[in-house]
Each structure stands twice: as structure tokens, then as C-alpha cells.
mmCIF file of C-alpha atoms in Angstrom:
data_model
loop_
_atom_site.group_PDB
_atom_site.id
_atom_site.type_symbol
_atom_site.label_atom_id
_atom_site.label_comp_id
_atom_site.label_asym_id
_atom_site.label_seq_id
_atom_site.Cartn_x
_atom_site.Cartn_y
_atom_site.Cartn_z
ATOM 1 C CA MET A 149 -11.259 -136.893 -53.432
ATOM 2 C CA GLU A 150 -10.839 -135.855 -49.817
ATOM 3 C CA SER A 151 -7.234 -134.787 -50.381
ATOM 4 C CA ALA A 152 -8.222 -132.824 -53.500
ATOM 5 C CA ARG A 153 -10.946 -131.026 -51.565
ATOM 6 C CA LEU A 154 -8.469 -130.098 -48.791
ATOM 7 C CA TRP A 155 -5.987 -128.889 -51.407
ATOM 8 C CA ILE A 156 -8.646 -126.647 -53.008
ATOM 9 C CA HIS A 157 -9.680 -125.241 -49.594
ATOM 10 C CA SER A 158 -6.060 -124.504 -48.752
ATOM 11 C CA LEU A 159 -5.561 -122.773 -52.105
ATOM 12 C CA LEU A 160 -8.696 -120.690 -51.647
ATOM 13 C CA PHE A 161 -7.631 -119.738 -48.113
ATOM 14 C CA PHE A 162 -4.189 -118.759 -49.410
ATOM 15 C CA ILE A 163 -5.712 -116.618 -52.178
ATOM 16 C CA PHE A 164 -8.093 -115.007 -49.664
ATOM 17 C CA THR A 165 -5.187 -114.205 -47.300
ATOM 18 C CA ILE A 166 -3.130 -112.666 -50.107
ATOM 19 C CA ALA A 167 -6.127 -110.601 -51.214
ATOM 20 C CA CYS A 168 -6.701 -109.319 -47.672
ATOM 21 C CA LEU A 169 -3.045 -108.382 -47.282
ATOM 22 C CA TYR A 170 -3.124 -106.594 -50.643
ATOM 23 C CA VAL A 171 -6.201 -104.568 -49.678
ATOM 24 C CA LEU A 172 -4.684 -103.739 -46.278
ATOM 25 C CA ASP A 173 -1.445 -102.622 -47.881
ATOM 26 C CA THR A 174 -3.160 -100.570 -50.573
ATOM 27 C CA LEU A 175 -5.692 -98.792 -48.367
ATOM 28 C CA VAL A 176 -3.831 -98.429 -45.077
ATOM 29 C CA ILE A 177 -0.157 -99.264 -44.881
ATOM 30 C CA SER A 178 1.124 -97.750 -48.135
ATOM 31 C CA ASN A 179 -0.522 -94.413 -47.424
ATOM 32 C CA ARG A 180 1.397 -94.184 -44.167
ATOM 33 C CA LEU A 181 4.754 -95.339 -45.505
ATOM 34 C CA THR A 182 4.750 -93.390 -48.751
ATOM 35 C CA THR A 183 5.778 -89.745 -48.698
ATOM 36 C CA ASP A 184 3.081 -87.496 -50.091
ATOM 37 C CA TYR A 185 5.170 -84.751 -51.639
ATOM 38 C CA GLN A 186 2.106 -82.653 -52.377
ATOM 39 C CA ASN A 187 1.179 -82.439 -48.680
ATOM 40 C CA ILE A 188 4.564 -81.957 -47.007
ATOM 41 C CA GLN A 189 4.139 -79.458 -44.178
ATOM 42 C CA LEU A 190 6.929 -76.925 -43.835
ATOM 43 C CA LYS A 191 7.632 -74.996 -40.665
ATOM 44 C CA LYS A 192 5.291 -72.060 -40.253
ATOM 45 C CA GLN A 193 7.489 -69.001 -40.016
ATOM 46 C CA PRO A 194 6.824 -66.160 -37.572
ATOM 47 C CA GLN A 195 6.450 -62.612 -38.763
ATOM 48 C CA LEU A 196 9.981 -61.233 -38.785
ATOM 49 C CA PRO A 197 11.983 -59.187 -38.099
ATOM 50 C CA LEU A 198 11.077 -58.622 -34.481
ATOM 51 C CA ARG A 199 10.309 -54.956 -34.021
ATOM 52 C CA PHE A 200 8.791 -52.448 -31.654
ATOM 53 C CA ARG A 201 5.117 -51.685 -32.074
ATOM 54 C CA SER A 202 3.858 -48.420 -33.473
ATOM 55 C CA ASP A 203 3.093 -47.357 -29.880
ATOM 56 C CA GLY A 204 6.812 -47.613 -29.039
ATOM 57 C CA THR A 205 6.697 -50.802 -26.936
ATOM 58 C CA PHE A 206 8.059 -54.337 -27.200
ATOM 59 C CA LYS A 207 6.677 -56.863 -24.725
ATOM 60 C CA ILE A 208 8.185 -60.217 -23.697
ATOM 61 C CA LEU A 209 6.402 -62.926 -21.730
ATOM 62 C CA GLN A 210 8.861 -65.023 -19.693
ATOM 63 C CA VAL A 211 7.719 -68.563 -18.913
ATOM 64 C CA ALA A 212 9.988 -70.286 -16.400
ATOM 65 C CA ASP A 213 9.977 -73.945 -15.369
ATOM 66 C CA MET A 214 6.862 -75.411 -16.959
ATOM 67 C CA HIS A 215 8.017 -78.934 -15.983
ATOM 68 C CA TYR A 216 5.554 -80.502 -18.414
ATOM 69 C CA GLY A 217 5.070 -84.258 -18.300
ATOM 70 C CA ASN A 218 2.409 -86.226 -20.163
ATOM 71 C CA GLY A 219 -0.497 -83.817 -20.143
ATOM 72 C CA MET A 220 -3.770 -84.828 -18.529
ATOM 73 C CA VAL A 221 -2.313 -87.870 -16.767
ATOM 74 C CA THR A 222 0.501 -85.938 -15.064
ATOM 75 C CA ARG A 223 -0.573 -84.733 -11.643
ATOM 76 C CA CYS A 224 0.237 -81.388 -10.057
ATOM 77 C CA ARG A 225 2.735 -80.992 -7.244
ATOM 78 C CA ASP A 226 2.475 -78.770 -4.188
ATOM 79 C CA VAL A 227 -1.105 -77.597 -4.601
ATOM 80 C CA LEU A 228 -3.874 -77.422 -2.032
ATOM 81 C CA GLU A 229 -5.562 -80.719 -1.215
ATOM 82 C CA SER A 230 -8.831 -79.345 -2.582
ATOM 83 C CA GLU A 231 -7.138 -78.731 -5.966
ATOM 84 C CA PHE A 232 -5.203 -81.963 -6.367
ATOM 85 C CA ASN A 233 -7.880 -84.284 -7.804
ATOM 86 C CA TYR A 234 -8.545 -82.120 -10.858
ATOM 87 C CA CYS A 235 -5.102 -80.569 -11.318
ATOM 88 C CA SER A 236 -2.727 -81.725 -14.088
ATOM 89 C CA ASP A 237 -0.363 -80.426 -16.767
ATOM 90 C CA LEU A 238 -3.452 -78.978 -18.434
ATOM 91 C CA ASN A 239 -3.550 -76.326 -15.698
ATOM 92 C CA THR A 240 -0.140 -75.197 -16.953
ATOM 93 C CA THR A 241 -1.461 -75.073 -20.519
ATOM 94 C CA HIS A 242 -4.521 -73.045 -19.479
ATOM 95 C CA PHE A 243 -2.349 -70.595 -17.539
ATOM 96 C CA LEU A 244 -0.141 -70.009 -20.571
ATOM 97 C CA ARG A 245 -3.142 -69.399 -22.807
ATOM 98 C CA LYS A 246 -4.558 -66.888 -20.320
ATOM 99 C CA MET A 247 -1.239 -65.045 -20.073
ATOM 100 C CA ILE A 248 -0.982 -64.793 -23.855
ATOM 101 C CA ASP A 249 -4.550 -63.519 -24.093
ATOM 102 C CA ILE A 250 -4.206 -60.826 -21.443
ATOM 103 C CA GLU A 251 -0.697 -59.575 -22.243
ATOM 104 C CA LYS A 252 -0.548 -60.110 -26.023
ATOM 105 C CA PRO A 253 3.262 -60.249 -26.044
ATOM 106 C CA ASP A 254 5.476 -59.642 -29.043
ATOM 107 C CA LEU A 255 7.752 -62.525 -28.023
ATOM 108 C CA ILE A 256 7.351 -65.491 -25.651
ATOM 109 C CA VAL A 257 10.535 -66.723 -23.966
ATOM 110 C CA PHE A 258 10.745 -70.113 -22.244
ATOM 111 C CA THR A 259 13.696 -70.123 -19.852
ATOM 112 C CA GLY A 260 14.250 -73.845 -19.367
ATOM 113 C CA ASP A 261 12.899 -76.977 -17.713
ATOM 114 C CA ASN A 262 10.178 -76.778 -20.304
ATOM 115 C CA ILE A 263 9.546 -80.490 -19.863
ATOM 116 C CA PHE A 264 10.287 -82.574 -16.792
ATOM 117 C CA GLY A 265 12.269 -85.345 -18.406
ATOM 118 C CA SER A 266 11.644 -88.075 -15.852
ATOM 119 C CA SER A 267 7.862 -87.587 -16.206
ATOM 120 C CA ALA A 268 7.784 -87.188 -20.006
ATOM 121 C CA THR A 269 7.697 -90.622 -21.636
ATOM 122 C CA ASP A 270 8.120 -89.129 -25.125
ATOM 123 C CA ALA A 271 10.047 -85.872 -25.262
ATOM 124 C CA ALA A 272 8.792 -84.880 -28.717
ATOM 125 C CA GLU A 273 5.142 -85.384 -27.773
ATOM 126 C CA SER A 274 5.609 -83.372 -24.585
ATOM 127 C CA LEU A 275 7.302 -80.563 -26.517
ATOM 128 C CA PHE A 276 4.368 -80.356 -28.909
ATOM 129 C CA GLU A 277 2.006 -80.052 -25.950
ATOM 130 C CA VAL A 278 4.049 -77.629 -23.873
ATOM 131 C CA PHE A 279 4.543 -75.131 -26.703
ATOM 132 C CA ALA A 280 1.070 -75.586 -28.226
ATOM 133 C CA PRO A 281 -0.415 -72.326 -26.831
ATOM 134 C CA ALA A 282 2.514 -70.319 -28.222
ATOM 135 C CA ILE A 283 2.213 -72.003 -31.610
ATOM 136 C CA GLU A 284 -1.559 -71.494 -31.710
ATOM 137 C CA SER A 285 -1.078 -67.780 -30.989
ATOM 138 C CA ARG A 286 1.325 -67.418 -33.964
ATOM 139 C CA ILE A 287 3.497 -65.200 -31.793
ATOM 140 C CA PRO A 288 7.265 -65.666 -32.230
ATOM 141 C CA TRP A 289 8.716 -67.679 -29.367
ATOM 142 C CA ALA A 290 12.171 -68.634 -28.176
ATOM 143 C CA ALA A 291 13.445 -71.223 -25.721
ATOM 144 C CA VAL A 292 16.546 -72.296 -23.841
ATOM 145 C CA LEU A 293 17.054 -75.556 -21.975
ATOM 146 C CA GLY A 294 17.123 -76.161 -18.249
ATOM 147 C CA ASN A 295 18.692 -78.993 -16.282
ATOM 148 C CA HIS A 296 15.740 -81.423 -16.637
ATOM 149 C CA ASP A 297 14.760 -81.202 -20.322
ATOM 150 C CA GLN A 298 17.193 -83.888 -21.520
ATOM 151 C CA GLU A 299 16.141 -86.501 -18.955
ATOM 152 C CA SER A 300 13.525 -88.022 -21.278
ATOM 153 C CA THR A 301 14.154 -89.483 -24.757
ATOM 154 C CA MET A 302 16.206 -86.766 -26.503
ATOM 155 C CA THR A 303 19.688 -85.309 -26.034
ATOM 156 C CA ARG A 304 20.168 -81.594 -25.446
ATOM 157 C CA GLU A 305 21.294 -81.087 -29.039
ATOM 158 C CA ASP A 306 18.311 -83.033 -30.364
ATOM 159 C CA LEU A 307 15.962 -81.027 -28.157
ATOM 160 C CA MET A 308 17.205 -77.655 -29.386
ATOM 161 C CA SER A 309 17.227 -78.822 -32.997
ATOM 162 C CA PHE A 310 13.642 -80.048 -32.632
ATOM 163 C CA ILE A 311 12.547 -76.823 -30.907
ATOM 164 C CA SER A 312 14.159 -74.695 -33.615
ATOM 165 C CA LEU A 313 12.098 -76.509 -36.278
ATOM 166 C CA MET A 314 8.741 -76.044 -34.558
ATOM 167 C CA ASP A 315 6.159 -73.623 -35.933
ATOM 168 C CA TYR A 316 6.780 -69.932 -35.159
ATOM 169 C CA SER A 317 9.937 -70.732 -33.171
ATOM 170 C CA VAL A 318 12.876 -68.329 -33.470
ATOM 171 C CA SER A 319 15.117 -70.580 -31.361
ATOM 172 C CA GLN A 320 18.485 -71.735 -32.663
ATOM 173 C CA THR A 321 20.707 -74.691 -31.789
ATOM 174 C CA PHE A 322 23.923 -72.829 -32.588
ATOM 175 C CA PRO A 323 24.723 -69.149 -33.172
ATOM 176 C CA MET A 324 25.511 -68.086 -36.709
ATOM 177 C CA ASP A 325 28.974 -66.943 -37.726
ATOM 178 C CA PRO A 326 28.384 -63.434 -39.171
ATOM 179 C CA MET A 327 31.237 -63.780 -41.647
ATOM 180 C CA GLU A 328 30.813 -67.377 -42.829
ATOM 181 C CA GLN A 329 27.030 -67.543 -42.338
ATOM 182 C CA GLN A 330 27.514 -71.009 -40.883
ATOM 183 C CA PRO A 331 26.526 -72.417 -37.468
ATOM 184 C CA MET A 332 29.250 -71.968 -34.848
ATOM 185 C CA THR A 333 29.460 -75.504 -33.479
ATOM 186 C CA ASN A 334 32.639 -74.903 -31.441
ATOM 187 C CA ILE A 335 30.777 -73.106 -28.637
ATOM 188 C CA ASP A 336 29.792 -75.034 -25.521
ATOM 189 C CA GLY A 337 26.144 -75.933 -25.138
ATOM 190 C CA PHE A 338 23.077 -75.969 -27.338
ATOM 191 C CA GLY A 339 20.814 -72.950 -27.551
ATOM 192 C CA ASN A 340 23.279 -70.048 -27.589
ATOM 193 C CA TYR A 341 21.926 -67.406 -29.964
ATOM 194 C CA ASN A 342 20.778 -63.805 -30.222
ATOM 195 C CA LEU A 343 17.697 -62.065 -31.521
ATOM 196 C CA GLU A 344 17.593 -58.480 -32.732
ATOM 197 C CA VAL A 345 14.639 -56.183 -32.221
ATOM 198 C CA ARG A 346 14.276 -53.318 -34.676
ATOM 199 C CA GLY A 347 12.810 -49.876 -34.175
ATOM 200 C CA ALA A 348 9.164 -48.943 -34.596
ATOM 201 C CA PRO A 349 7.718 -48.901 -38.137
ATOM 202 C CA GLY A 350 8.148 -45.551 -39.830
ATOM 203 C CA SER A 351 10.903 -44.391 -37.464
ATOM 204 C CA TYR A 352 14.421 -43.603 -38.587
ATOM 205 C CA LEU A 353 15.584 -46.711 -36.673
ATOM 206 C CA SER A 354 13.016 -49.042 -38.246
ATOM 207 C CA ASN A 355 15.752 -50.995 -40.040
ATOM 208 C CA SER A 356 18.226 -51.000 -37.163
ATOM 209 C CA SER A 357 18.659 -53.319 -34.227
ATOM 210 C CA ILE A 358 18.037 -51.224 -31.113
ATOM 211 C CA LEU A 359 17.461 -54.005 -28.561
ATOM 212 C CA ASN A 360 19.419 -57.245 -28.483
ATOM 213 C CA LEU A 361 18.295 -60.416 -26.777
ATOM 214 C CA TYR A 362 20.982 -62.916 -25.766
ATOM 215 C CA PHE A 363 20.121 -66.570 -25.073
ATOM 216 C CA LEU A 364 22.571 -68.866 -23.291
ATOM 217 C CA ASP A 365 22.701 -72.543 -22.405
ATOM 218 C CA SER A 366 23.550 -72.835 -18.702
ATOM 219 C CA GLY A 367 23.767 -76.642 -18.933
ATOM 220 C CA ASP A 368 22.505 -79.283 -16.546
ATOM 221 C CA ARG A 369 24.812 -81.104 -14.118
ATOM 222 C CA ALA A 370 28.566 -81.407 -13.676
ATOM 223 C CA ILE A 371 31.164 -82.986 -11.371
ATOM 224 C CA VAL A 372 33.790 -80.633 -9.890
ATOM 225 C CA ASP A 373 36.553 -82.149 -7.733
ATOM 226 C CA GLY A 374 34.337 -85.144 -7.107
ATOM 227 C CA ILE A 375 31.393 -82.995 -6.036
ATOM 228 C CA ARG A 376 28.136 -83.034 -7.997
ATOM 229 C CA THR A 377 26.997 -79.521 -8.861
ATOM 230 C CA TYR A 378 25.074 -77.597 -11.485
ATOM 231 C CA ASN A 379 26.711 -76.706 -14.753
ATOM 232 C CA TRP A 380 27.763 -73.203 -15.725
ATOM 233 C CA ILE A 381 28.113 -70.872 -18.694
ATOM 234 C CA ARG A 382 31.515 -71.552 -20.230
ATOM 235 C CA GLU A 383 34.250 -69.231 -21.468
ATOM 236 C CA SER A 384 33.573 -70.130 -25.121
ATOM 237 C CA GLN A 385 30.028 -68.818 -24.678
ATOM 238 C CA LEU A 386 31.187 -65.636 -22.949
ATOM 239 C CA SER A 387 33.831 -65.021 -25.611
ATOM 240 C CA TRP A 388 31.182 -65.329 -28.330
ATOM 241 C CA LEU A 389 28.937 -62.969 -26.367
ATOM 242 C CA ARG A 390 31.642 -60.326 -25.970
ATOM 243 C CA GLY A 391 32.382 -60.385 -29.690
ATOM 244 C CA LEU A 392 28.700 -60.203 -30.554
ATOM 245 C CA SER A 393 28.105 -57.252 -28.240
ATOM 246 C CA LYS A 394 31.092 -55.367 -29.612
ATOM 247 C CA ARG A 395 29.935 -55.918 -33.178
ATOM 248 C CA PHE A 396 26.438 -54.640 -32.465
ATOM 249 C CA GLN A 397 27.332 -51.416 -30.718
ATOM 250 C CA GLY A 398 27.061 -48.380 -32.927
ATOM 251 C CA GLN A 399 25.640 -50.354 -35.856
ATOM 252 C CA TRP A 400 22.572 -48.573 -37.129
ATOM 253 C CA LYS A 401 21.556 -47.157 -40.489
ATOM 254 C CA LEU A 402 19.609 -44.011 -41.237
ATOM 255 C CA THR A 403 17.488 -44.662 -44.305
ATOM 256 C CA ASP A 404 15.740 -41.299 -44.454
ATOM 257 C CA GLN A 405 18.357 -38.554 -44.754
ATOM 258 C CA SER A 406 15.700 -35.853 -44.408
ATOM 259 C CA VAL A 407 15.060 -36.799 -40.768
ATOM 260 C CA GLU A 408 16.803 -34.759 -38.118
ATOM 261 C CA ILE A 409 18.660 -37.300 -35.971
ATOM 262 C CA PRO A 410 17.859 -37.055 -32.252
ATOM 263 C CA PRO A 411 20.622 -37.740 -29.718
ATOM 264 C CA LEU A 412 21.370 -41.467 -29.536
ATOM 265 C CA PRO A 413 22.395 -43.533 -26.508
ATOM 266 C CA VAL A 414 26.036 -44.544 -26.255
ATOM 267 C CA MET A 415 25.020 -48.141 -26.882
ATOM 268 C CA HIS A 416 21.762 -49.943 -27.461
ATOM 269 C CA PRO A 417 20.629 -52.041 -24.488
ATOM 270 C CA ALA A 418 20.467 -55.821 -24.326
ATOM 271 C CA LEU A 419 18.717 -58.426 -22.193
ATOM 272 C CA ALA A 420 19.928 -61.968 -21.469
ATOM 273 C CA PHE A 421 17.970 -65.169 -20.795
ATOM 274 C CA PHE A 422 19.183 -68.461 -19.324
ATOM 275 C CA HIS A 423 18.077 -71.044 -16.762
ATOM 276 C CA ILE A 424 20.479 -71.613 -13.854
ATOM 277 C CA PRO A 425 21.332 -68.649 -11.576
ATOM 278 C CA ILE A 426 24.922 -67.478 -11.375
ATOM 279 C CA PRO A 427 26.922 -67.773 -8.103
ATOM 280 C CA GLU A 428 26.989 -63.988 -7.621
ATOM 281 C CA ILE A 429 23.280 -64.138 -6.789
ATOM 282 C CA ARG A 430 24.004 -66.528 -3.927
ATOM 283 C CA HIS A 431 26.980 -64.574 -2.634
ATOM 284 C CA GLY A 432 25.644 -61.034 -3.150
ATOM 285 C CA PRO A 433 25.464 -58.355 -2.066
ATOM 286 C CA ILE A 434 22.102 -57.828 -3.753
ATOM 287 C CA LYS A 435 20.542 -54.387 -3.710
ATOM 288 C CA ASN A 436 16.960 -53.193 -4.195
ATOM 289 C CA ILE A 437 15.199 -56.555 -3.997
ATOM 290 C CA VAL A 438 11.625 -56.496 -5.323
ATOM 291 C CA GLY A 439 9.619 -59.684 -4.892
ATOM 292 C CA THR A 440 9.818 -62.866 -2.839
ATOM 293 C CA TYR A 441 13.112 -64.482 -1.799
ATOM 294 C CA ARG A 442 12.070 -67.745 -0.167
ATOM 295 C CA GLU A 443 14.455 -70.356 -1.562
ATOM 296 C CA TYR A 444 18.207 -70.845 -1.310
ATOM 297 C CA VAL A 445 19.909 -70.060 -4.613
ATOM 298 C CA ALA A 446 20.777 -73.311 -6.421
ATOM 299 C CA CYS A 447 23.740 -72.591 -8.677
ATOM 300 C CA SER A 448 27.084 -74.006 -9.750
ATOM 301 C CA LEU A 449 30.129 -74.175 -7.510
ATOM 302 C CA VAL A 450 32.042 -72.628 -10.414
ATOM 303 C CA ASN A 451 32.016 -68.879 -10.932
ATOM 304 C CA SER A 452 32.846 -68.476 -14.613
ATOM 305 C CA GLY A 453 32.629 -64.681 -14.624
ATOM 306 C CA VAL A 454 29.212 -64.131 -16.210
ATOM 307 C CA LEU A 455 28.470 -60.990 -14.196
ATOM 308 C CA LYS A 456 31.959 -59.627 -14.838
ATOM 309 C CA THR A 457 31.417 -60.220 -18.565
ATOM 310 C CA PHE A 458 28.056 -58.444 -18.541
ATOM 311 C CA ILE A 459 29.580 -55.463 -16.748
ATOM 312 C CA SER A 460 32.478 -55.245 -19.201
ATOM 313 C CA MET A 461 30.151 -55.464 -22.202
ATOM 314 C CA GLY A 462 28.091 -52.544 -20.973
ATOM 315 C CA ASP A 463 24.946 -53.285 -22.951
ATOM 316 C CA VAL A 464 23.256 -55.943 -20.778
ATOM 317 C CA LYS A 465 20.849 -54.090 -18.498
ATOM 318 C CA ALA A 466 19.101 -57.136 -17.026
ATOM 319 C CA PHE A 467 19.120 -60.918 -17.227
ATOM 320 C CA PHE A 468 16.258 -63.325 -16.583
ATOM 321 C CA ILE A 469 16.482 -66.776 -15.039
ATOM 322 C CA GLY A 470 14.418 -69.643 -13.620
ATOM 323 C CA HIS A 471 15.386 -72.842 -11.791
ATOM 324 C CA ASP A 472 14.472 -71.757 -8.240
ATOM 325 C CA HIS A 473 10.682 -71.974 -8.460
ATOM 326 C CA ASN A 474 9.944 -70.322 -5.134
ATOM 327 C CA ASN A 475 11.941 -67.186 -5.922
ATOM 328 C CA ASP A 476 10.279 -64.501 -8.024
ATOM 329 C CA TYR A 477 12.343 -61.465 -7.070
ATOM 330 C CA CYS A 478 14.455 -58.976 -8.978
ATOM 331 C CA GLY A 479 17.684 -57.627 -7.541
ATOM 332 C CA ASN A 480 20.620 -55.462 -8.567
ATOM 333 C CA LEU A 481 24.184 -56.777 -8.774
ATOM 334 C CA GLU A 482 26.797 -54.081 -9.376
ATOM 335 C CA GLY A 483 24.438 -52.063 -11.540
ATOM 336 C CA ILE A 484 22.915 -54.959 -13.493
ATOM 337 C CA TRP A 485 19.462 -56.271 -12.687
ATOM 338 C CA PHE A 486 18.494 -59.930 -12.568
ATOM 339 C CA CYS A 487 14.966 -61.313 -12.257
ATOM 340 C CA TYR A 488 13.550 -64.732 -11.510
ATOM 341 C CA GLY A 489 10.548 -65.786 -13.551
ATOM 342 C CA GLY A 490 8.894 -67.598 -10.647
ATOM 343 C CA GLY A 491 7.543 -71.141 -10.985
ATOM 344 C CA PHE A 492 5.036 -71.365 -13.859
ATOM 345 C CA GLY A 493 4.292 -75.066 -14.230
ATOM 346 C CA TYR A 494 1.993 -77.104 -12.016
ATOM 347 C CA HIS A 495 4.096 -80.285 -12.191
ATOM 348 C CA GLY A 496 7.123 -78.431 -10.868
ATOM 349 C CA TYR A 497 7.654 -78.083 -7.142
ATOM 350 C CA GLY A 498 6.225 -75.034 -5.411
ATOM 351 C CA VAL A 499 4.344 -74.059 -2.278
ATOM 352 C CA ALA A 500 0.722 -75.069 -1.777
ATOM 353 C CA GLY A 501 -1.429 -71.943 -1.688
ATOM 354 C CA TRP A 502 1.275 -69.841 -3.390
ATOM 355 C CA PRO A 503 -0.069 -69.330 -6.945
ATOM 356 C CA ARG A 504 2.005 -70.132 -10.011
ATOM 357 C CA ARG A 505 3.239 -66.992 -11.736
ATOM 358 C CA ALA A 506 4.749 -65.463 -14.859
ATOM 359 C CA ARG A 507 6.922 -62.448 -15.608
ATOM 360 C CA VAL A 508 6.449 -59.801 -18.276
ATOM 361 C CA ILE A 509 9.217 -57.513 -19.561
ATOM 362 C CA GLN A 510 8.440 -54.402 -21.579
ATOM 363 C CA ALA A 511 10.926 -52.185 -23.391
ATOM 364 C CA GLU A 512 9.752 -48.685 -24.257
ATOM 365 C CA LEU A 513 11.080 -46.197 -26.789
ATOM 366 C CA GLY A 514 11.753 -42.554 -26.117
ATOM 367 C CA LYS A 515 9.678 -40.072 -28.098
ATOM 368 C CA GLY A 516 11.187 -37.126 -29.951
ATOM 369 C CA LYS A 517 9.207 -34.251 -31.363
ATOM 370 C CA GLU A 518 8.080 -36.223 -34.391
ATOM 371 C CA VAL A 519 9.698 -39.668 -34.313
ATOM 372 C CA TRP A 520 10.368 -42.584 -32.028
ATOM 373 C CA MET A 521 13.937 -42.718 -30.747
ATOM 374 C CA GLY A 522 15.963 -45.531 -29.169
ATOM 375 C CA VAL A 523 15.056 -47.567 -26.090
ATOM 376 C CA GLU A 524 14.381 -45.283 -23.148
ATOM 377 C CA LYS A 525 13.069 -47.583 -20.450
ATOM 378 C CA ILE A 526 12.785 -51.266 -19.496
ATOM 379 C CA ARG A 527 10.163 -52.284 -16.965
ATOM 380 C CA THR A 528 8.809 -55.563 -15.619
ATOM 381 C CA TRP A 529 5.881 -56.986 -13.653
ATOM 382 C CA LYS A 530 4.381 -60.353 -12.727
ATOM 383 C CA ARG A 531 0.963 -61.992 -12.852
ATOM 384 C CA LEU A 532 -0.505 -64.739 -10.685
ATOM 385 C CA ASP A 533 -2.648 -67.664 -11.781
ATOM 386 C CA ASP A 534 -5.167 -66.796 -9.078
ATOM 387 C CA GLY A 535 -8.334 -66.604 -11.161
ATOM 388 C CA VAL A 536 -8.006 -62.909 -12.011
ATOM 389 C CA LEU A 537 -4.352 -62.859 -13.136
ATOM 390 C CA THR A 538 -3.375 -60.301 -10.501
ATOM 391 C CA LYS A 539 -0.678 -57.920 -11.720
ATOM 392 C CA PHE A 540 1.917 -56.956 -9.116
ATOM 393 C CA ASP A 541 5.496 -55.858 -8.372
ATOM 394 C CA GLU A 542 5.731 -53.500 -11.347
ATOM 395 C CA GLN A 543 9.132 -51.812 -11.466
ATOM 396 C CA VAL A 544 11.530 -50.005 -13.782
ATOM 397 C CA LEU A 545 14.738 -51.950 -14.358
ATOM 398 C CA TRP A 546 16.527 -49.433 -16.532
ATOM 399 C CA ASP A 547 15.962 -45.850 -17.604
ATOM 400 C CA ILE A 548 18.334 -44.120 -19.981
ATOM 401 C CA HIS A 549 18.025 -40.877 -18.049
ATOM 402 C CA SER A 550 19.189 -42.435 -14.804
ATOM 403 C CA SER A 551 21.543 -45.146 -16.110
ATOM 404 C CA ARG A 552 25.135 -45.266 -15.030
#
């Protein structure tokens, strides 16, 4: 009888265990493992094409070197002792939200070291957090990689692919072949692409690209003759850029034949964005410096001819970089302007008491008697995260009436 009783208890326990597992699987596990095709979330697309506003302006917010880690638990670097105990990655997030609110840009551009790989235990989670303010704003945003992004759990290709699939992102892993309409995977790097900005609504250039934005992957690290250095923009990238620039010049369509065409510029201007400075900035000579030059230029030992390429193309009026957090200046190299974004993120190195900062770029259209014309002027300024978002160092980078 005792053995029968034990057998019955064992059977009942077995049945109870199976029942519990069934309930757990039905109510919890299956719902997580089964794809719910009715609730699949597709990428939220930004409002495209990019175009100038009806007031004739197009504004870009440059965010350089956010160096995001793990959010609240990641402490700030190089801040005042009185700030340290309550300072984290969230200060970076708050600064970005404030910049978006006050400037209301048409495009947000992140110029690399968006996450600080060695401090980000999960790259994907950090990417969601670092770009959250841009996504919440529903403003189109674009990104390139710096030299630290890939130091976490994702490769550079995986990072750019992931970024390109995020809500409201206009980033691309590879440029598109205009003839084949296929990604051009034979170009060095990940995150080489271009964005076109069309004319103001209602203008005769409303369906034409009148400002081009070039994005380039400047890489991370490299070994040259046994010496460790920063990477550089390769010839395959520059060759693609030259072909792209040549194809764009002179391409515009007039849809309203009744409009009297104002005089057009020889070529529509372009701006370029990448992370690591080029060697010409270190070697100079630099003219007309506006801003603070307080850090030695950290660049590659290899001069691949980026500046020479920009000069030969003729359309690039300025390029925007990051990497050196304590530099926020603009300067002129052989007729082409370059500008540092200045350190934005609180987990990146900086100088205690020197506020984090951001750069704004604004392109402005010329005005004819009745219609908006092509791009007439490109200006820039910066803002500090000093409590009142002080605006300073406003300057004109390019003006069609005084251009060379």
C-alpha cells in the first residue's frame, strides 16, 4: 500500500508539473517566441525629400562626440567637482533635447563617436538611448561613425546597418549606384552616402537638388610602417565623391515654364561631414580662425588628398568634423572652410568648467523679385550647455556674392 501511495503521489506531482509548464508556455513563453504578424513595427520614415523651408532656410544641428555609455550609470568626465555626483549620460540626452527645442533643425547630423564602445556594454541599447531625442522629435537625422563606436558589441558595418534602420534615420551603410540602383559595396568604409536638399516649396527649384550633403567614413585606427595612427578617407571614397559631384552639377529641372529664370550659380554648393580631421588642418596654414584652438590636431599620418579633392570638385564650401573635443573653431584652408563641432557628450573628455557645446549650420536662399533662387549664403554658430544655451561665434562661411 505504501508503494502504491508513493506511486500515486509521484504521478500527481508529474501531472502538476506538466500542467504548470503548459500554462507557463501558453501565457508567457509562446507569446514572446511567436511572431505576431499583425503587430510588426516597421521603421518610421522621415518626411522626405529634404527641402528648404518656405522662409528660404535649411538648418542643420551638428552633434559631435556624444561618447554615450550606459545611460544613468555612466559618469561624466572632466566636469567640476560640484557637478560630478549628479552628472551622467543623461546630461548629454538633456542637452540634445534642449538644442532640438531651441533650434528646431531640419536635419540632425551626428559626426561620430556616438557611443563610447568601451563603456557601452550593449551597443544596440546604447544606440537606442543616444538617438532617442532625435527619434522623439521626428526630425530626419543622419550619422557617421567615429573611431570608438565599434569598440562595443557590433562591427562598423553592423552599426551603420542598425543606424540606417532606426526610426526617422536617413543614414545609409553604402551609397547607391545611380545606374544599377544597388548598394555600392566596393567602396571603403561604412557610412559613405549623400543627401540632397531641394528648393523651397512653390519655387521653380522645388523639385531640384540645390544643396548636397556628403557623408564619409573616416575609419578608426590603422598601422602604417609599424606605427599606430588614425585611419583616413581612402581613394575609393574620393573617387566615388568626385563622380557624384560631377553628376550633380547642372542637374536641375524647371517645372513651371511660365517662370522667368533668375541667374543661377555655376554649381550648387555642398557640405561634407566626417569624424577624423584631415592632416592639412594640422599642417596648415589656416586662415581666419573663429573659435577656440586648444588641442593638438589628432589625425592620420597619411594624407590621402581629401582637401585637394574638395578643391578640384569645386562644390564643397565647408566640411564639418569632430574627434578633438577641445577644439570648436572654424578655419579656412585654401578657400574651403572646416569647422569642429566641439565636444557635445559628457562622458567624453573635455575641460572642467568649459561647457559642452553644439554647432548649427544654416543655408539660406537668395530672393528674386517673386521667387526663391538657389543657395546664397551658408552661416554657422555654436551654443553652450551653460543653462541659457548661449549663442556665440556666428559667422558666414560662404556667400555667393563673394565666393571665389
